[in-house]
Amino acid sequence: FMGPKSTGPRRSHEVSISEDEETLLGAYDTLEPATSTEQENSAVSMSQIGDAHVKRGNYGEALDCHRQALALHKKESCGLQNEHTAKHYDKLGSVYHGTGAANRAASYYHKALAIRLNVHGEDHLSTAESYDKVGTAYAEQGDYDRALNFHHKAKHVKKKLYGREHGNTARSFWNIGDVHYRKGDYDEALAYFKKAKEVQEKVLGADHPDKTATQNSIALTRKAKRSNES
């Protein structure tokens, strides 16, 4: 049983891109080989081109650009792993996630997480965000127990850094609720969505999109629960 789909909003594969991104895409085929002093700037530019391809839904081109960006970064940094390295792995994971290859996405998110644990340690927002990305990838695969494990780790870090009443902590409550929803554990899902809503009511503005998403999640979960009980 793969469970119901996520209660969260989905983005279209194609997103409008800026004039700057159009220029980057147009320049892609004319890029010159970088010198050693230009490599990191080239890595950033190549990554931006990859981002523009993602917005167009050109995932193959995006993967190629992000792989090149990672290779340039590794060459410039002499193999030293840092936050920039983790971000390149994250972008590769994100592209694979967009194609539906959640298993490949998880492998890259794990690489980013390992670097952040080494560079920042456990109690850092970047580490918590990596836990969430790994958890989301596992949820997409239907591996809900692993997903919950990583989302709970993220929640633990965020509560330690910010306390319970913070938007980041509320998002962790929502992530955990979403996995329970996918599992069909509607009572648990409602409990966590309500925790998210309680925090969001205190710390977010009236029109914040996270509040709307959580309210929609609560409504969908109640509807699914009624259908399951009928």
Short mmCIF file of N, CA and C in Angstrom, two decimals, residues 71-179:
data_model
loop_
_atom_site.label_atom_id
_atom_site.label_comp_id
_atom_site.label_asym_id
_atom_site.label_seq_id
_atom_site.Cartn_x
_atom_site.Cartn_y
_atom_site.Cartn_z
N ALA A 71 31.70 19.21 -10.77
CA ALA A 71 33.07 18.86 -11.16
C ALA A 71 33.98 20.08 -11.10
N LEU A 72 33.50 21.23 -11.59
CA LEU A 72 34.29 22.47 -11.55
C LEU A 72 34.56 22.88 -10.10
N HIS A 73 33.54 22.78 -9.27
CA HIS A 73 33.70 23.14 -7.86
C HIS A 73 34.73 22.24 -7.18
N LYS A 74 34.65 20.92 -7.43
CA LYS A 74 35.59 19.99 -6.82
C LYS A 74 37.02 20.28 -7.26
N LYS A 75 37.18 20.66 -8.54
CA LYS A 75 38.52 20.96 -9.05
C LYS A 75 39.07 22.22 -8.39
N GLU A 76 38.22 23.23 -8.29
CA GLU A 76 38.64 24.49 -7.67
C GLU A 76 38.97 24.31 -6.19
N SER A 77 38.18 23.49 -5.49
CA SER A 77 38.37 23.32 -4.05
C SER A 77 39.33 22.19 -3.71
N CYS A 78 39.95 21.61 -4.76
CA CYS A 78 40.92 20.52 -4.57
C CYS A 78 40.30 19.34 -3.80
N GLY A 79 39.03 19.12 -4.04
CA GLY A 79 38.35 17.99 -3.41
C GLY A 79 37.85 18.25 -2.01
N LEU A 80 38.14 19.45 -1.46
CA LEU A 80 37.67 19.78 -0.12
C LEU A 80 36.15 19.89 -0.11
N GLN A 81 35.51 19.25 0.84
CA GLN A 81 34.06 19.27 0.90
C GLN A 81 33.59 20.34 1.87
N ASN A 82 32.71 21.20 1.39
CA ASN A 82 32.19 22.29 2.21
C ASN A 82 30.71 22.51 1.89
N GLU A 83 30.16 23.57 2.42
CA GLU A 83 28.73 23.84 2.22
C GLU A 83 28.40 23.99 0.73
N HIS A 84 29.32 24.57 -0.04
CA HIS A 84 29.08 24.72 -1.48
C HIS A 84 28.96 23.35 -2.15
N THR A 85 29.82 22.41 -1.72
CA THR A 85 29.74 21.05 -2.26
C THR A 85 28.38 20.45 -1.95
N ALA A 86 27.93 20.62 -0.71
CA ALA A 86 26.63 20.09 -0.31
C ALA A 86 25.51 20.68 -1.15
N LYS A 87 25.60 21.97 -1.46
CA LYS A 87 24.55 22.61 -2.26
C LYS A 87 24.51 22.04 -3.68
N HIS A 88 25.69 21.73 -4.24
CA HIS A 88 25.72 21.12 -5.56
C HIS A 88 25.05 19.74 -5.53
N TYR A 89 25.34 18.96 -4.49
CA TYR A 89 24.68 17.65 -4.35
C TYR A 89 23.17 17.82 -4.18
N ASP A 90 22.77 18.83 -3.40
CA ASP A 90 21.34 19.10 -3.21
C ASP A 90 20.66 19.38 -4.55
N LYS A 91 21.32 20.16 -5.40
CA LYS A 91 20.70 20.53 -6.68
C LYS A 91 20.55 19.31 -7.57
N LEU A 92 21.54 18.43 -7.57
CA LEU A 92 21.41 17.20 -8.33
C LEU A 92 20.26 16.35 -7.78
N GLY A 93 20.18 16.27 -6.45
CA GLY A 93 19.09 15.53 -5.84
C GLY A 93 17.74 16.11 -6.20
N SER A 94 17.66 17.44 -6.22
CA SER A 94 16.40 18.10 -6.52
C SER A 94 15.95 17.83 -7.96
N VAL A 95 16.91 17.80 -8.89
CA VAL A 95 16.55 17.51 -10.28
C VAL A 95 16.03 16.09 -10.40
N TYR A 96 16.73 15.14 -9.78
CA TYR A 96 16.25 13.75 -9.82
C TYR A 96 14.87 13.63 -9.17
N HIS A 97 14.68 14.39 -8.07
CA HIS A 97 13.37 14.39 -7.42
C HIS A 97 12.29 14.86 -8.39
N GLY A 98 12.62 15.89 -9.17
CA GLY A 98 11.66 16.42 -10.13
C GLY A 98 11.31 15.44 -11.22
N THR A 99 12.23 14.54 -11.54
CA THR A 99 11.95 13.54 -12.58
C THR A 99 11.19 12.34 -12.03
N GLY A 100 11.02 12.29 -10.71
CA GLY A 100 10.35 11.14 -10.09
C GLY A 100 11.31 10.05 -9.64
N ALA A 101 12.63 10.29 -9.84
CA ALA A 101 13.63 9.29 -9.44
C ALA A 101 14.03 9.56 -7.99
N ALA A 102 13.09 9.28 -7.07
CA ALA A 102 13.31 9.61 -5.66
C ALA A 102 14.47 8.84 -5.05
N ASN A 103 14.74 7.63 -5.56
CA ASN A 103 15.87 6.86 -5.03
C ASN A 103 17.20 7.53 -5.35
N ARG A 104 17.33 8.05 -6.58
CA ARG A 104 18.54 8.77 -6.94
C ARG A 104 18.64 10.08 -6.16
N ALA A 105 17.50 10.74 -5.99
CA ALA A 105 17.47 11.98 -5.21
C ALA A 105 17.97 11.72 -3.80
N ALA A 106 17.49 10.65 -3.17
CA ALA A 106 17.90 10.33 -1.80
C ALA A 106 19.40 10.13 -1.69
N SER A 107 20.01 9.51 -2.70
CA SER A 107 21.45 9.25 -2.63
C SER A 107 22.24 10.56 -2.63
N TYR A 108 21.80 11.53 -3.43
CA TYR A 108 22.49 12.82 -3.45
C TYR A 108 22.20 13.63 -2.19
N TYR A 109 20.97 13.56 -1.70
CA TYR A 109 20.64 14.25 -0.45
C TYR A 109 21.46 13.68 0.71
N HIS A 110 21.69 12.38 0.68
CA HIS A 110 22.52 11.76 1.71
C HIS A 110 23.96 12.28 1.64
N LYS A 111 24.48 12.47 0.44
CA LYS A 111 25.84 13.02 0.29
C LYS A 111 25.91 14.42 0.89
N ALA A 112 24.89 15.23 0.60
CA ALA A 112 24.86 16.59 1.16
C ALA A 112 24.75 16.54 2.68
N LEU A 113 23.92 15.65 3.19
CA LEU A 113 23.76 15.52 4.64
C LEU A 113 25.07 15.12 5.32
N ALA A 114 25.79 14.18 4.74
CA ALA A 114 27.05 13.73 5.33
C ALA A 114 28.05 14.88 5.43
N ILE A 115 28.09 15.72 4.39
CA ILE A 115 29.00 16.87 4.41
C ILE A 115 28.58 17.85 5.50
N ARG A 116 27.30 18.12 5.59
CA ARG A 116 26.83 19.11 6.57
C ARG A 116 27.04 18.62 8.01
N LEU A 117 26.85 17.35 8.22
CA LEU A 117 27.14 16.81 9.57
C LEU A 117 28.62 16.99 9.90
N ASN A 118 29.48 16.82 8.91
CA ASN A 118 30.92 16.96 9.13
C ASN A 118 31.33 18.42 9.29
N VAL A 119 30.71 19.31 8.49
CA VAL A 119 31.10 20.73 8.50
C VAL A 119 30.40 21.50 9.61
N HIS A 120 29.11 21.29 9.77
CA HIS A 120 28.31 22.09 10.71
C HIS A 120 27.97 21.36 12.01
N GLY A 121 27.97 20.04 11.96
CA GLY A 121 27.50 19.28 13.10
C GLY A 121 25.99 19.10 13.05
N GLU A 122 25.46 18.48 14.08
CA GLU A 122 24.03 18.15 14.13
C GLU A 122 23.15 19.39 14.27
N ASP A 123 23.54 20.31 15.12
CA ASP A 123 22.65 21.41 15.50
C ASP A 123 22.84 22.62 14.59
N HIS A 124 22.42 22.48 13.35
CA HIS A 124 22.54 23.56 12.36
C HIS A 124 21.35 23.46 11.42
N LEU A 125 20.82 24.63 11.01
CA LEU A 125 19.64 24.62 10.15
C LEU A 125 19.90 23.88 8.84
N SER A 126 21.09 24.04 8.26
CA SER A 126 21.38 23.36 7.00
C SER A 126 21.32 21.84 7.17
N THR A 127 21.77 21.36 8.33
CA THR A 127 21.69 19.93 8.61
C THR A 127 20.24 19.49 8.72
N ALA A 128 19.44 20.29 9.43
CA ALA A 128 18.02 19.97 9.58
C ALA A 128 17.33 19.94 8.22
N GLU A 129 17.67 20.89 7.35
CA GLU A 129 17.06 20.93 6.02
C GLU A 129 17.46 19.70 5.21
N SER A 130 18.69 19.24 5.40
CA SER A 130 19.12 18.02 4.72
C SER A 130 18.33 16.81 5.23
N TYR A 131 18.13 16.74 6.53
CA TYR A 131 17.30 15.66 7.07
C TYR A 131 15.92 15.66 6.41
N ASP A 132 15.33 16.86 6.26
CA ASP A 132 14.01 16.96 5.65
C ASP A 132 14.02 16.49 4.20
N LYS A 133 15.06 16.85 3.46
CA LYS A 133 15.12 16.46 2.05
C LYS A 133 15.24 14.95 1.92
N VAL A 134 16.07 14.34 2.75
CA VAL A 134 16.18 12.89 2.73
C VAL A 134 14.84 12.26 3.08
N GLY A 135 14.19 12.80 4.10
CA GLY A 135 12.89 12.28 4.53
C GLY A 135 11.84 12.37 3.43
N THR A 136 11.82 13.49 2.73
CA THR A 136 10.84 13.67 1.65
C THR A 136 11.10 12.67 0.52
N ALA A 137 12.37 12.45 0.20
CA ALA A 137 12.71 11.49 -0.86
C ALA A 137 12.26 10.07 -0.48
N TYR A 138 12.47 9.71 0.79
CA TYR A 138 12.02 8.39 1.23
C TYR A 138 10.49 8.28 1.20
N ALA A 139 9.82 9.36 1.57
CA ALA A 139 8.35 9.35 1.53
C ALA A 139 7.85 9.14 0.11
N GLU A 140 8.53 9.76 -0.87
CA GLU A 140 8.14 9.60 -2.26
C GLU A 140 8.31 8.15 -2.72
N GLN A 141 9.24 7.43 -2.09
CA GLN A 141 9.46 6.03 -2.43
C GLN A 141 8.50 5.09 -1.69
N GLY A 142 7.75 5.65 -0.75
CA GLY A 142 6.86 4.82 0.05
C GLY A 142 7.54 4.20 1.25
N ASP A 143 8.77 4.65 1.54
CA ASP A 143 9.51 4.14 2.70
C ASP A 143 9.20 5.06 3.88
N TYR A 144 8.01 4.90 4.43
CA TYR A 144 7.49 5.88 5.38
C TYR A 144 8.21 5.87 6.73
N ASP A 145 8.64 4.72 7.18
CA ASP A 145 9.33 4.66 8.47
C ASP A 145 10.65 5.43 8.42
N ARG A 146 11.39 5.23 7.34
CA ARG A 146 12.64 5.99 7.18
C ARG A 146 12.35 7.48 7.04
N ALA A 147 11.31 7.80 6.29
CA ALA A 147 10.94 9.20 6.11
C ALA A 147 10.64 9.86 7.46
N LEU A 148 9.85 9.18 8.29
CA LEU A 148 9.53 9.72 9.60
C LEU A 148 10.77 9.89 10.46
N ASN A 149 11.68 8.93 10.38
CA ASN A 149 12.90 9.01 11.16
C ASN A 149 13.67 10.29 10.84
N PHE A 150 13.82 10.59 9.55
CA PHE A 150 14.58 11.78 9.16
C PHE A 150 13.82 13.07 9.45
N HIS A 151 12.51 13.07 9.27
CA HIS A 151 11.75 14.28 9.59
C HIS A 151 11.75 14.54 11.11
N HIS A 152 11.72 13.49 11.91
CA HIS A 152 11.80 13.69 13.35
C HIS A 152 13.18 14.23 13.76
N LYS A 153 14.23 13.78 13.09
CA LYS A 153 15.56 14.33 13.37
C LYS A 153 15.59 15.82 13.04
N ALA A 154 14.99 16.20 11.91
CA ALA A 154 14.93 17.61 11.55
C ALA A 154 14.16 18.41 12.59
N LYS A 155 13.04 17.86 13.03
CA LYS A 155 12.24 18.55 14.05
C LYS A 155 13.04 18.74 15.35
N HIS A 156 13.76 17.72 15.73
CA HIS A 156 14.56 17.80 16.96
C HIS A 156 15.57 18.94 16.87
N VAL A 157 16.24 19.04 15.72
CA VAL A 157 17.24 20.10 15.55
C VAL A 157 16.57 21.47 15.56
N LYS A 158 15.47 21.61 14.85
CA LYS A 158 14.80 22.91 14.77
C LYS A 158 14.26 23.36 16.13
N LYS A 159 13.71 22.42 16.89
CA LYS A 159 13.22 22.79 18.22
C LYS A 159 14.38 23.22 19.11
N LYS A 160 15.53 22.57 18.96
CA LYS A 160 16.69 22.93 19.76
C LYS A 160 17.21 24.31 19.37
N LEU A 161 17.18 24.62 18.07
CA LEU A 161 17.69 25.91 17.59
C LEU A 161 16.71 27.05 17.83
N TYR A 162 15.42 26.80 17.60
CA TYR A 162 14.45 27.89 17.56
C TYR A 162 13.34 27.79 18.59
N GLY A 163 13.22 26.63 19.22
CA GLY A 163 12.09 26.42 20.10
C GLY A 163 10.89 25.90 19.32
N ARG A 164 9.82 25.62 20.04
CA ARG A 164 8.63 25.04 19.41
C ARG A 164 7.90 26.05 18.54
N GLU A 165 7.82 27.29 18.99
CA GLU A 165 7.01 28.28 18.31
C GLU A 165 7.84 29.06 17.29
N HIS A 166 8.09 28.43 16.16
CA HIS A 166 8.86 29.02 15.07
C HIS A 166 8.36 28.42 13.77
N GLY A 167 8.40 29.20 12.70
CA GLY A 167 7.91 28.72 11.42
C GLY A 167 8.62 27.48 10.93
N ASN A 168 9.93 27.38 11.17
CA ASN A 168 10.68 26.20 10.74
C ASN A 168 10.23 24.95 11.49
N THR A 169 9.97 25.10 12.77
CA THR A 169 9.49 23.97 13.56
C THR A 169 8.09 23.56 13.09
N ALA A 170 7.24 24.54 12.80
CA ALA A 170 5.91 24.24 12.29
C ALA A 170 5.99 23.45 10.99
N ARG A 171 6.96 23.79 10.15
CA ARG A 171 7.11 23.06 8.89
C ARG A 171 7.49 21.61 9.14
N SER A 172 8.27 21.37 10.18
CA SER A 172 8.60 19.98 10.52
C SER A 172 7.37 19.22 10.97
N PHE A 173 6.53 19.87 11.77
CA PHE A 173 5.27 19.23 12.17
C PHE A 173 4.47 18.86 10.91
N TRP A 174 4.42 19.80 9.94
CA TRP A 174 3.67 19.53 8.72
C TRP A 174 4.28 18.35 7.96
N ASN A 175 5.62 18.32 7.85
CA ASN A 175 6.28 17.23 7.12
C ASN A 175 5.94 15.87 7.73
N ILE A 176 5.96 15.81 9.04
CA ILE A 176 5.64 14.55 9.72
C ILE A 176 4.18 14.18 9.49
N GLY A 177 3.30 15.18 9.57
CA GLY A 177 1.89 14.93 9.28
C GLY A 177 1.68 14.42 7.87
N ASP A 178 2.43 14.98 6.94
CA ASP A 178 2.28 14.58 5.54
C ASP A 178 2.65 13.12 5.33
N VAL A 179 3.70 12.65 6.01
CA VAL A 179 4.09 11.24 5.88
C VAL A 179 3.00 10.35 6.47
#
